[in-house]
Amino acid sequence: MNQDNRHSVSVAGVVIDADGRALLIQRRDNGHWEAPGGVLERDEDITTGLRREVREETGLEIEAEALTGVYKHMTRGIVALVFRCRAVSGTLTANDESRAFRWVTADEVTSVASEAFAIRVLDAMKSAGRPAIRQHDGVHLIGSSA
């Protein structure tokens, strides 16, 4: 199989606080606001990778509550598994990957994050009972949810 035809799998955690707000990080590499997450390593299970990525980017230990969406970046071949989470311990800490943090309401998400990443947070916040399935080009959604 040609390497260009392979997909990368990432995980992201939408951490929801007691007030129903979602945690966004501002990435150091591009300044974008997103839910914390990253590439799943080949030798780790999904939950371990999710916990690792959120801890690395925020300093928080989390518990995954539900898979809320599966998203494919069509131009880069990245499939993201996004989970609604709650923090169980830790302190928000800026690091090499995250420069700032922001707790946002559903109404605020779209004003700080691009459509392709805001929808992940909104899907996790509304928790429709089954995961959303969506495609995007890195900025905008393509097609509709299944």
mmCIF file of N, CA and C in Angstrom:
data_model
loop_
_atom_site.group_PDB
_atom_site.id
_atom_site.type_symbol
_atom_site.label_atom_id
_atom_site.label_comp_id
_atom_site.label_asym_id
_atom_site.label_seq_id
_atom_site.Cartn_x
_atom_site.Cartn_y
_atom_site.Cartn_z
ATOM 1 N N MET A 1 0.838 -1.187 0.000
ATOM 2 C CA MET A 1 0.000 0.000 0.000
ATOM 3 C C MET A 1 0.878 1.244 0.000
ATOM 4 N N ASN A 2 0.537 2.192 -0.800
ATOM 5 C CA ASN A 2 1.241 3.452 -0.891
ATOM 6 C C ASN A 2 1.069 4.230 0.415
ATOM 7 N N GLN A 3 2.157 4.755 0.979
ATOM 8 C CA GLN A 3 2.109 5.529 2.225
ATOM 9 C C GLN A 3 1.132 6.700 2.125
ATOM 10 N N ASP A 4 0.974 7.308 0.948
ATOM 11 C CA ASP A 4 0.084 8.455 0.781
ATOM 12 C C ASP A 4 -1.386 8.078 0.936
ATOM 13 N N ASN A 5 -1.715 6.797 0.866
ATOM 14 C CA ASN A 5 -3.106 6.360 0.997
ATOM 15 C C ASN A 5 -3.488 6.004 2.429
ATOM 16 N N ARG A 6 -2.555 6.069 3.358
ATOM 17 C CA ARG A 6 -2.827 5.720 4.746
ATOM 18 C C ARG A 6 -3.417 6.906 5.497
ATOM 19 N N HIS A 7 -4.153 6.578 6.542
ATOM 20 C CA HIS A 7 -4.738 7.590 7.405
ATOM 21 C C HIS A 7 -3.970 7.665 8.722
ATOM 22 N N SER A 8 -4.055 8.813 9.354
ATOM 23 C CA SER A 8 -3.549 9.005 10.697
ATOM 24 C C SER A 8 -4.769 9.066 11.610
ATOM 25 N N VAL A 9 -4.651 8.542 12.826
ATOM 26 C CA VAL A 9 -5.758 8.582 13.780
ATOM 27 C C VAL A 9 -5.376 9.493 14.930
ATOM 28 N N SER A 10 -6.262 10.436 15.238
ATOM 29 C CA SER A 10 -6.023 11.313 16.380
ATOM 30 C C SER A 10 -7.178 11.190 17.363
ATOM 31 N N VAL A 11 -6.934 11.665 18.576
ATOM 32 C CA VAL A 11 -7.947 11.689 19.621
ATOM 33 C C VAL A 11 -8.001 13.097 20.187
ATOM 34 N N ALA A 12 -9.180 13.507 20.633
ATOM 35 C CA ALA A 12 -9.326 14.812 21.276
ATOM 36 C C ALA A 12 -10.339 14.685 22.400
ATOM 37 N N GLY A 13 -10.097 15.458 23.457
ATOM 38 C CA GLY A 13 -10.997 15.452 24.602
ATOM 39 C C GLY A 13 -11.646 16.807 24.794
ATOM 40 N N VAL A 14 -12.965 16.836 24.743
ATOM 41 C CA VAL A 14 -13.699 18.061 25.040
ATOM 42 C C VAL A 14 -14.033 17.988 26.529
ATOM 43 N N VAL A 15 -13.241 18.696 27.323
ATOM 44 C CA VAL A 15 -13.407 18.682 28.775
ATOM 45 C C VAL A 15 -14.507 19.677 29.127
ATOM 46 N N ILE A 16 -15.531 19.176 29.813
ATOM 47 C CA ILE A 16 -16.672 20.002 30.202
ATOM 48 C C ILE A 16 -16.604 20.243 31.709
ATOM 49 N N ASP A 17 -16.782 21.501 32.129
ATOM 50 C CA ASP A 17 -16.738 21.810 33.562
ATOM 51 C C ASP A 17 -18.138 21.753 34.176
ATOM 52 N N ALA A 18 -18.230 22.019 35.469
ATOM 53 C CA ALA A 18 -19.497 21.947 36.206
ATOM 54 C C ALA A 18 -20.532 22.951 35.707
ATOM 55 N N ASP A 19 -20.080 24.014 35.034
ATOM 56 C CA ASP A 19 -20.980 25.023 34.489
ATOM 57 C C ASP A 19 -21.385 24.724 33.048
ATOM 58 N N GLY A 20 -20.947 23.579 32.504
ATOM 59 C CA GLY A 20 -21.295 23.206 31.137
ATOM 60 C C GLY A 20 -20.434 23.854 30.076
ATOM 61 N N ARG A 21 -19.331 24.476 30.477
ATOM 62 C CA ARG A 21 -18.426 25.109 29.514
ATOM 63 C C ARG A 21 -17.365 24.109 29.064
ATOM 64 N N ALA A 22 -16.840 24.317 27.862
ATOM 65 C CA ALA A 22 -15.815 23.437 27.303
ATOM 66 C C ALA A 22 -14.457 24.121 27.347
ATOM 67 N N LEU A 23 -13.422 23.328 27.580
ATOM 68 C CA LEU A 23 -12.058 23.844 27.619
ATOM 69 C C LEU A 23 -11.457 23.842 26.220
ATOM 70 N N LEU A 24 -10.929 24.987 25.815
ATOM 71 C CA LEU A 24 -10.171 25.094 24.576
ATOM 72 C C LEU A 24 -8.739 25.455 24.923
ATOM 73 N N ILE A 25 -7.811 24.971 24.122
ATOM 74 C CA ILE A 25 -6.408 25.367 24.249
ATOM 75 C C ILE A 25 -6.056 26.233 23.047
ATOM 76 N N GLN A 26 -5.134 27.155 23.251
ATOM 77 C CA GLN A 26 -4.583 27.889 22.112
ATOM 78 C C GLN A 26 -3.255 27.226 21.788
ATOM 79 N N ARG A 27 -3.176 26.643 20.602
ATOM 80 C CA ARG A 27 -1.979 25.915 20.187
ATOM 81 C C ARG A 27 -0.813 26.875 19.968
ATOM 82 N N ARG A 28 0.354 26.456 20.380
ATOM 83 C CA ARG A 28 1.554 27.280 20.170
ATOM 84 C C ARG A 28 1.983 27.305 18.710
ATOM 85 N N ASP A 29 1.786 26.202 17.981
ATOM 86 C CA ASP A 29 2.301 26.124 16.609
ATOM 87 C C ASP A 29 1.538 26.983 15.613
ATOM 88 N N ASN A 30 0.223 27.159 15.817
ATOM 89 C CA ASN A 30 -0.536 27.941 14.830
ATOM 90 C C ASN A 30 -1.474 28.977 15.441
ATOM 91 N N GLY A 31 -1.556 29.042 16.769
ATOM 92 C CA GLY A 31 -2.395 30.034 17.439
ATOM 93 C C GLY A 31 -3.877 29.714 17.448
ATOM 94 N N HIS A 32 -4.277 28.580 16.867
ATOM 95 C CA HIS A 32 -5.694 28.220 16.795
ATOM 96 C C HIS A 32 -6.212 27.738 18.145
ATOM 97 N N TRP A 33 -7.512 27.968 18.371
ATOM 98 C CA TRP A 33 -8.194 27.471 19.562
ATOM 99 C C TRP A 33 -8.891 26.165 19.210
ATOM 100 N N GLU A 34 -8.586 25.113 19.980
ATOM 101 C CA GLU A 34 -9.140 23.776 19.723
ATOM 102 C C GLU A 34 -9.282 23.023 21.031
ATOM 103 N N ALA A 35 -9.998 21.909 20.975
ATOM 104 C CA ALA A 35 -10.001 20.979 22.102
ATOM 105 C C ALA A 35 -8.637 20.299 22.139
ATOM 106 N N PRO A 36 -8.117 19.978 23.323
ATOM 107 C CA PRO A 36 -6.824 19.312 23.399
ATOM 108 C C PRO A 36 -6.863 17.918 22.780
ATOM 109 N N GLY A 37 -5.780 17.551 22.113
ATOM 110 C CA GLY A 37 -5.695 16.232 21.506
ATOM 111 C C GLY A 37 -4.516 16.131 20.575
ATOM 112 N N GLY A 38 -4.367 14.955 19.965
ATOM 113 C CA GLY A 38 -3.263 14.748 19.046
ATOM 114 C C GLY A 38 -3.260 13.339 18.504
ATOM 115 N N VAL A 39 -2.178 12.982 17.857
ATOM 116 C CA VAL A 39 -2.059 11.702 17.160
ATOM 117 C C VAL A 39 -1.950 10.547 18.156
ATOM 118 N N LEU A 40 -2.727 9.534 17.897
ATOM 119 C CA LEU A 40 -2.693 8.303 18.678
ATOM 120 C C LEU A 40 -1.442 7.528 18.293
ATOM 121 N N GLU A 41 -0.652 7.143 19.278
ATOM 122 C CA GLU A 41 0.558 6.384 18.994
ATOM 123 C C GLU A 41 0.205 4.946 18.675
ATOM 124 N N ARG A 42 0.992 4.338 17.816
ATOM 125 C CA ARG A 42 0.705 2.999 17.297
ATOM 126 C C ARG A 42 0.537 1.939 18.392
ATOM 127 N N ASP A 43 1.297 2.037 19.461
ATOM 128 C CA ASP A 43 1.282 0.999 20.492
ATOM 129 C C ASP A 43 0.378 1.305 21.688
ATOM 130 N N GLU A 44 -0.447 2.350 21.621
ATOM 131 C CA GLU A 44 -1.303 2.656 22.767
ATOM 132 C C GLU A 44 -2.779 2.488 22.417
ATOM 133 N N ASP A 45 -3.553 2.130 23.429
ATOM 134 C CA ASP A 45 -4.985 2.009 23.191
ATOM 135 C C ASP A 45 -5.603 3.410 23.153
ATOM 136 N N ILE A 46 -6.832 3.495 22.709
ATOM 137 C CA ILE A 46 -7.489 4.785 22.474
ATOM 138 C C ILE A 46 -7.621 5.600 23.751
ATOM 139 N N THR A 47 -8.077 4.984 24.843
ATOM 140 C CA THR A 47 -8.269 5.721 26.088
ATOM 141 C C THR A 47 -6.941 6.208 26.663
ATOM 142 N N THR A 48 -5.925 5.383 26.606
ATOM 143 C CA THR A 48 -4.600 5.787 27.089
ATOM 144 C C THR A 48 -4.077 6.964 26.275
ATOM 145 N N GLY A 49 -4.230 6.903 24.962
ATOM 146 C CA GLY A 49 -3.793 8.001 24.098
ATOM 147 C C GLY A 49 -4.554 9.283 24.376
ATOM 148 N N LEU A 50 -5.848 9.174 24.590
ATOM 149 C CA LEU A 50 -6.666 10.344 24.913
ATOM 150 C C LEU A 50 -6.186 10.990 26.208
ATOM 151 N N ARG A 51 -6.017 10.187 27.237
ATOM 152 C CA ARG A 51 -5.554 10.718 28.530
ATOM 153 C C ARG A 51 -4.170 11.356 28.394
ATOM 154 N N ARG A 52 -3.278 10.697 27.652
ATOM 155 C CA ARG A 52 -1.927 11.234 27.463
ATOM 156 C C ARG A 52 -1.959 12.577 26.766
ATOM 157 N N GLU A 53 -2.694 12.658 25.661
ATOM 158 C CA GLU A 53 -2.740 13.904 24.890
ATOM 159 C C GLU A 53 -3.321 15.059 25.711
ATOM 160 N N VAL A 54 -4.428 14.806 26.412
ATOM 161 C CA VAL A 54 -5.037 15.880 27.210
ATOM 162 C C VAL A 54 -4.086 16.296 28.335
ATOM 163 N N ARG A 55 -3.457 15.333 28.999
ATOM 164 C CA ARG A 55 -2.502 15.640 30.080
ATOM 165 C C ARG A 55 -1.320 16.456 29.540
ATOM 166 N N GLU A 56 -0.760 16.032 28.392
ATOM 167 C CA GLU A 56 0.386 16.747 27.810
ATOM 168 C C GLU A 56 0.039 18.191 27.464
ATOM 169 N N GLU A 57 -1.171 18.416 26.979
ATOM 170 C CA GLU A 57 -1.529 19.752 26.500
ATOM 171 C C GLU A 57 -2.164 20.647 27.551
ATOM 172 N N THR A 58 -2.636 20.055 28.667
ATOM 173 C CA THR A 58 -3.347 20.866 29.663
ATOM 174 C C THR A 58 -2.831 20.724 31.089
ATOM 175 N N GLY A 59 -2.237 19.591 31.429
ATOM 176 C CA GLY A 59 -1.880 19.314 32.816
ATOM 177 C C GLY A 59 -3.001 18.628 33.582
ATOM 178 N N LEU A 60 -4.139 18.385 32.932
ATOM 179 C CA LEU A 60 -5.286 17.761 33.591
ATOM 180 C C LEU A 60 -5.327 16.254 33.367
ATOM 181 N N GLU A 61 -5.743 15.540 34.398
ATOM 182 C CA GLU A 61 -6.086 14.126 34.273
ATOM 183 C C GLU A 61 -7.587 14.090 34.001
ATOM 184 N N ILE A 62 -8.000 13.292 33.022
ATOM 185 C CA ILE A 62 -9.412 13.284 32.634
ATOM 186 C C ILE A 62 -9.992 11.875 32.659
ATOM 187 N N GLU A 63 -11.302 11.849 32.631
ATOM 188 C CA GLU A 63 -12.036 10.607 32.435
ATOM 189 C C GLU A 63 -12.936 10.812 31.229
ATOM 190 N N ALA A 64 -12.849 9.906 30.272
ATOM 191 C CA ALA A 64 -13.704 9.973 29.081
ATOM 192 C C ALA A 64 -15.104 9.507 29.460
ATOM 193 N N GLU A 65 -16.118 10.285 29.067
ATOM 194 C CA GLU A 65 -17.502 9.931 29.364
ATOM 195 C C GLU A 65 -18.221 9.329 28.170
ATOM 196 N N ALA A 66 -17.912 9.813 26.962
ATOM 197 C CA ALA A 66 -18.594 9.304 25.775
ATOM 198 C C ALA A 66 -17.859 9.705 24.511
ATOM 199 N N LEU A 67 -17.877 8.825 23.521
ATOM 200 C CA LEU A 67 -17.429 9.176 22.174
ATOM 201 C C LEU A 67 -18.535 10.036 21.576
ATOM 202 N N THR A 68 -18.201 11.251 21.169
ATOM 203 C CA THR A 68 -19.229 12.166 20.659
ATOM 204 C C THR A 68 -19.118 12.440 19.166
ATOM 205 N N GLY A 69 -18.018 12.014 18.549
ATOM 206 C CA GLY A 69 -17.910 12.233 17.116
ATOM 207 C C GLY A 69 -16.678 11.610 16.491
ATOM 208 N N VAL A 70 -16.805 11.343 15.195
ATOM 209 C CA VAL A 70 -15.708 10.859 14.363
ATOM 210 C C VAL A 70 -15.615 11.835 13.195
ATOM 211 N N TYR A 71 -14.432 12.390 12.991
ATOM 212 C CA TYR A 71 -14.256 13.469 12.011
ATOM 213 C C TYR A 71 -13.081 13.136 11.110
ATOM 214 N N LYS A 72 -13.253 13.364 9.807
ATOM 215 C CA LYS A 72 -12.159 13.111 8.870
ATOM 216 C C LYS A 72 -11.765 14.400 8.168
ATOM 217 N N HIS A 73 -10.474 14.703 8.271
ATOM 218 C CA HIS A 73 -9.873 15.821 7.533
ATOM 219 C C HIS A 73 -9.571 15.250 6.151
ATOM 220 N N MET A 74 -10.390 15.594 5.175
ATOM 221 C CA MET A 74 -10.333 14.954 3.860
ATOM 222 C C MET A 74 -9.033 15.215 3.104
ATOM 223 N N THR A 75 -8.435 16.387 3.258
ATOM 224 C CA THR A 75 -7.229 16.685 2.493
ATOM 225 C C THR A 75 -5.968 16.117 3.141
ATOM 226 N N ARG A 76 -5.973 15.917 4.455
ATOM 227 C CA ARG A 76 -4.777 15.405 5.137
ATOM 228 C C ARG A 76 -4.905 13.946 5.554
ATOM 229 N N GLY A 77 -6.090 13.353 5.421
ATOM 230 C CA GLY A 77 -6.264 11.950 5.765
ATOM 231 C C GLY A 77 -6.161 11.662 7.252
ATOM 232 N N ILE A 78 -6.649 12.584 8.081
ATOM 233 C CA ILE A 78 -6.625 12.397 9.533
ATOM 234 C C ILE A 78 -8.031 12.079 10.004
ATOM 235 N N VAL A 79 -8.174 10.978 10.732
ATOM 236 C CA VAL A 79 -9.446 10.614 11.341
ATOM 237 C C VAL A 79 -9.329 10.910 12.828
ATOM 238 N N ALA A 80 -10.241 11.736 13.341
ATOM 239 C CA ALA A 80 -10.210 12.127 14.751
ATOM 240 C C ALA A 80 -11.389 11.525 15.500
ATOM 241 N N LEU A 81 -11.078 10.911 16.642
ATOM 242 C CA LEU A 81 -12.093 10.395 17.552
ATOM 243 C C LEU A 81 -12.193 11.407 18.691
ATOM 244 N N VAL A 82 -13.382 11.974 18.881
ATOM 245 C CA VAL A 82 -13.542 13.031 19.875
ATOM 246 C C VAL A 82 -14.464 12.548 20.993
ATOM 247 N N PHE A 83 -14.030 12.813 22.222
ATOM 248 C CA PHE A 83 -14.733 12.349 23.412
ATOM 249 C C PHE A 83 -15.122 13.510 24.319
ATOM 250 N N ARG A 84 -16.308 13.414 24.925
ATOM 251 C CA ARG A 84 -16.672 14.323 26.004
ATOM 252 C C ARG A 84 -15.983 13.780 27.253
ATOM 253 N N CYS A 85 -15.336 14.676 28.001
ATOM 254 C CA CYS A 85 -14.550 14.270 29.166
ATOM 255 C C CYS A 85 -14.844 15.172 30.355
ATOM 256 N N ARG A 86 -14.423 14.706 31.512
ATOM 257 C CA ARG A 86 -14.446 15.552 32.704
ATOM 258 C C ARG A 86 -13.078 15.461 33.353
ATOM 259 N N ALA A 87 -12.641 16.568 33.941
ATOM 260 C CA ALA A 87 -11.355 16.594 34.641
ATOM 261 C C ALA A 87 -11.532 15.939 36.007
ATOM 262 N N VAL A 88 -10.567 15.115 36.388
ATOM 263 C CA VAL A 88 -10.617 14.478 37.706
ATOM 264 C C VAL A 88 -9.510 14.999 38.626
ATOM 265 N N SER A 89 -8.458 15.579 38.064
ATOM 266 C CA SER A 89 -7.396 16.186 38.867
ATOM 267 C C SER A 89 -6.476 16.988 37.953
ATOM 268 N N GLY A 90 -5.529 17.688 38.576
ATOM 269 C CA GLY A 90 -4.540 18.449 37.819
ATOM 270 C C GLY A 90 -4.830 19.934 37.821
ATOM 271 N N THR A 91 -3.897 20.672 37.248
ATOM 272 C CA THR A 91 -3.990 22.129 37.146
ATOM 273 C C THR A 91 -3.625 22.532 35.727
ATOM 274 N N LEU A 92 -4.397 23.429 35.137
ATOM 275 C CA LEU A 92 -4.067 23.910 33.793
ATOM 276 C C LEU A 92 -2.678 24.534 33.798
ATOM 277 N N THR A 93 -1.841 24.064 32.873
ATOM 278 C CA THR A 93 -0.451 24.492 32.820
ATOM 279 C C THR A 93 -0.030 24.686 31.369
ATOM 280 N N ALA A 94 0.392 25.904 31.028
ATOM 281 C CA ALA A 94 0.904 26.165 29.677
ATOM 282 C C ALA A 94 2.182 25.359 29.474
ATOM 283 N N ASN A 95 2.447 24.982 28.215
ATOM 284 C CA ASN A 95 3.588 24.115 27.922
ATOM 285 C C ASN A 95 4.043 24.311 26.482
ATOM 286 N N ASP A 96 4.849 23.390 25.967
ATOM 287 C CA ASP A 96 5.382 23.494 24.607
ATOM 288 C C ASP A 96 4.296 23.450 23.536
ATOM 289 N N GLU A 97 3.153 22.857 23.845
ATOM 290 C CA GLU A 97 2.083 22.700 22.859
ATOM 291 C C GLU A 97 0.946 23.703 23.028
ATOM 292 N N SER A 98 0.702 24.152 24.258
ATOM 293 C CA SER A 98 -0.433 25.037 24.556
ATOM 294 C C SER A 98 0.054 26.330 25.180
ATOM 295 N N ARG A 99 -0.405 27.449 24.616
ATOM 296 C CA ARG A 99 0.035 28.745 25.146
ATOM 297 C C ARG A 99 -0.988 29.367 26.084
ATOM 298 N N ALA A 100 -2.282 29.029 25.911
ATOM 299 C CA ALA A 100 -3.330 29.619 26.750
ATOM 300 C C ALA A 100 -4.530 28.679 26.789
ATOM 301 N N PHE A 101 -5.428 28.938 27.745
ATOM 302 C CA PHE A 101 -6.633 28.129 27.930
ATOM 303 C C PHE A 101 -7.829 29.053 28.032
ATOM 304 N N ARG A 102 -8.985 28.509 27.642
ATOM 305 C CA ARG A 102 -10.201 29.305 27.710
ATOM 306 C C ARG A 102 -11.394 28.369 27.888
ATOM 307 N N TRP A 103 -12.228 28.652 28.878
ATOM 308 C CA TRP A 103 -13.485 27.925 29.064
ATOM 309 C C TRP A 103 -14.553 28.667 28.293
ATOM 310 N N VAL A 104 -15.262 27.982 27.400
ATOM 311 C CA VAL A 104 -16.234 28.644 26.531
ATOM 312 C C VAL A 104 -17.616 27.986 26.620
ATOM 313 N N THR A 105 -18.620 28.809 26.399
ATOM 314 C CA THR A 105 -19.986 28.307 26.284
ATOM 315 C C THR A 105 -20.217 27.878 24.843
ATOM 316 N N ALA A 106 -21.326 27.212 24.596
ATOM 317 C CA ALA A 106 -21.659 26.800 23.227
ATOM 318 C C ALA A 106 -21.758 28.023 22.316
ATOM 319 N N ASP A 107 -22.285 29.115 22.820
ATOM 320 C CA ASP A 107 -22.417 30.334 22.005
ATOM 321 C C ASP A 107 -21.075 30.964 21.668
ATOM 322 N N GLU A 108 -20.075 30.754 22.496
ATOM 323 C CA GLU A 108 -18.755 31.367 22.276
ATOM 324 C C GLU A 108 -17.833 30.551 21.379
ATOM 325 N N VAL A 109 -18.079 29.260 21.262
ATOM 326 C CA VAL A 109 -17.164 28.366 20.532
ATOM 327 C C VAL A 109 -16.926 28.841 19.105
ATOM 328 N N THR A 110 -17.978 29.161 18.382
ATOM 329 C CA THR A 110 -17.821 29.519 16.969
ATOM 330 C C THR A 110 -17.119 30.857 16.758
ATOM 331 N N SER A 111 -17.043 31.687 17.802
ATOM 332 C CA SER A 111 -16.353 32.961 17.632
ATOM 333 C C SER A 111 -14.842 32.832 17.810
ATOM 334 N N VAL A 112 -14.378 31.712 18.389
ATOM 335 C CA VAL A 112 -12.937 31.553 18.596
ATOM 336 C C VAL A 112 -12.315 30.406 17.799
ATOM 337 N N ALA A 113 -13.109 29.418 17.421
ATOM 338 C CA ALA A 113 -12.574 28.254 16.702
ATOM 339 C C ALA A 113 -13.135 28.192 15.288
ATOM 340 N N SER A 114 -12.353 27.623 14.367
ATOM 341 C CA SER A 114 -12.842 27.448 12.991
ATOM 342 C C SER A 114 -14.013 26.470 12.995
ATOM 343 N N GLU A 115 -14.827 26.525 11.953
ATOM 344 C CA GLU A 115 -16.014 25.676 11.847
ATOM 345 C C GLU A 115 -15.676 24.193 12.048
ATOM 346 N N ALA A 116 -14.604 23.728 11.419
ATOM 347 C CA ALA A 116 -14.238 22.313 11.475
ATOM 348 C C ALA A 116 -13.886 21.853 12.886
ATOM 349 N N PHE A 117 -13.382 22.752 13.725
ATOM 350 C CA PHE A 117 -13.015 22.386 15.092
ATOM 351 C C PHE A 117 -14.078 22.797 16.101
ATOM 352 N N ALA A 118 -14.824 23.848 15.819
ATOM 353 C CA ALA A 118 -15.923 24.260 16.709
ATOM 354 C C ALA A 118 -17.000 23.188 16.753
ATOM 355 N N ILE A 119 -17.284 22.544 15.614
ATOM 356 C CA ILE A 119 -18.353 21.540 15.576
ATOM 357 C C ILE A 119 -18.038 20.359 16.483
ATOM 358 N N ARG A 120 -16.774 20.032 16.637
ATOM 359 C CA ARG A 120 -16.381 18.941 17.536
ATOM 360 C C ARG A 120 -16.798 19.261 18.972
ATOM 361 N N VAL A 121 -16.548 20.498 19.365
ATOM 362 C CA VAL A 121 -16.888 20.935 20.718
ATOM 363 C C VAL A 121 -18.404 20.991 20.880
ATOM 364 N N LEU A 122 -19.078 21.542 19.895
ATOM 365 C CA LEU A 122 -20.548 21.638 19.965
ATOM 366 C C LEU A 122 -21.197 20.258 20.007
ATOM 367 N N ASP A 123 -20.692 19.323 19.207
ATOM 368 C CA ASP A 123 -21.229 17.957 19.231
ATOM 369 C C ASP A 123 -21.050 17.333 20.617
ATOM 370 N N ALA A 124 -19.908 17.571 21.244
ATOM 371 C CA ALA A 124 -19.651 17.022 22.583
ATOM 372 C C ALA A 124 -20.526 17.692 23.630
ATOM 373 N N MET A 125 -20.777 18.979 23.470
ATOM 374 C CA MET A 125 -21.587 19.706 24.449
ATOM 375 C C MET A 125 -23.060 19.314 24.379
ATOM 376 N N LYS A 126 -23.563 19.038 23.167
ATOM 377 C CA LYS A 126 -24.987 18.716 23.045
ATOM 378 C C LYS A 126 -25.284 17.240 23.282
ATOM 379 N N SER A 127 -24.299 16.382 23.116
ATOM 380 C CA SER A 127 -24.429 14.968 23.447
ATOM 381 C C SER A 127 -25.751 14.368 22.973
ATOM 382 N N ALA A 128 -25.875 14.138 21.706
ATOM 383 C CA ALA A 128 -27.116 13.652 21.101
ATOM 384 C C ALA A 128 -27.387 12.167 21.329
ATOM 385 N N GLY A 129 -26.513 11.476 22.010
ATOM 386 C CA GLY A 129 -26.735 10.061 22.276
ATOM 387 C C GLY A 129 -26.000 9.133 21.329
ATOM 388 N N ARG A 130 -25.657 9.611 20.149
ATOM 389 C CA ARG A 130 -24.853 8.814 19.226
ATOM 390 C C ARG A 130 -23.816 9.731 18.610
ATOM 391 N N PRO A 131 -22.647 9.192 18.307
ATOM 392 C CA PRO A 131 -21.578 10.038 17.774
ATOM 393 C C PRO A 131 -21.921 10.638 16.414
ATOM 394 N N ALA A 132 -21.533 11.884 16.225
ATOM 395 C CA ALA A 132 -21.649 12.530 14.918
ATOM 396 C C ALA A 132 -20.555 11.971 14.021
ATOM 397 N N ILE A 133 -20.819 11.930 12.726
ATOM 398 C CA ILE A 133 -19.812 11.523 11.742
ATOM 399 C C ILE A 133 -19.744 12.649 10.720
ATOM 400 N N ARG A 134 -18.574 13.297 10.634
ATOM 401 C CA ARG A 134 -18.454 14.488 9.790
ATOM 402 C C ARG A 134 -17.124 14.493 9.037
ATOM 403 N N GLN A 135 -17.111 15.231 7.933
ATOM 404 C CA GLN A 135 -15.913 15.440 7.126
ATOM 405 C C GLN A 135 -15.662 16.939 7.034
ATOM 406 N N HIS A 136 -14.378 17.301 6.886
ATOM 407 C CA HIS A 136 -14.030 18.716 6.728
ATOM 408 C C HIS A 136 -12.749 18.845 5.914
ATOM 409 N N ASP A 137 -12.445 20.086 5.540
ATOM 410 C CA ASP A 137 -11.236 20.357 4.761
ATOM 411 C C ASP A 137 -10.138 21.019 5.597
ATOM 412 N N GLY A 138 -10.325 21.005 6.906
ATOM 413 C CA GLY A 138 -9.381 21.664 7.797
ATOM 414 C C GLY A 138 -9.912 22.959 8.355
ATOM 415 N N VAL A 139 -10.896 23.541 7.662
ATOM 416 C CA VAL A 139 -11.522 24.779 8.108
ATOM 417 C C VAL A 139 -13.036 24.644 8.102
ATOM 418 N N HIS A 140 -13.594 24.145 6.990
ATOM 419 C CA HIS A 140 -15.044 24.080 6.814
ATOM 420 C C HIS A 140 -15.546 22.637 6.715
ATOM 421 N N LEU A 141 -16.780 22.435 7.149
ATOM 422 C CA LEU A 141 -17.414 21.129 7.026
ATOM 423 C C LEU A 141 -17.736 20.832 5.577
ATOM 424 N N ILE A 142 -17.724 19.543 5.239
ATOM 425 C CA ILE A 142 -18.074 19.073 3.900
ATOM 426 C C ILE A 142 -19.196 18.075 4.069
ATOM 427 N N GLY A 143 -20.294 18.251 3.377
ATOM 428 C CA GLY A 143 -21.407 17.315 3.483
ATOM 429 C C GLY A 143 -22.139 17.441 4.797
ATOM 430 N N SER A 144 -22.842 16.372 5.181
ATOM 431 C CA SER A 144 -23.647 16.416 6.399
ATOM 432 C C SER A 144 -23.284 15.283 7.333
ATOM 433 N N SER A 145 -23.797 15.365 8.552
ATOM 434 C CA SER A 145 -23.553 14.349 9.561
ATOM 435 C C SER A 145 -24.421 13.135 9.324
ATOM 436 N N ALA A 146 -23.882 11.960 9.624
ATOM 437 C CA ALA A 146 -24.663 10.714 9.501
ATOM 438 C C ALA A 146 -25.427 10.446 10.769
#
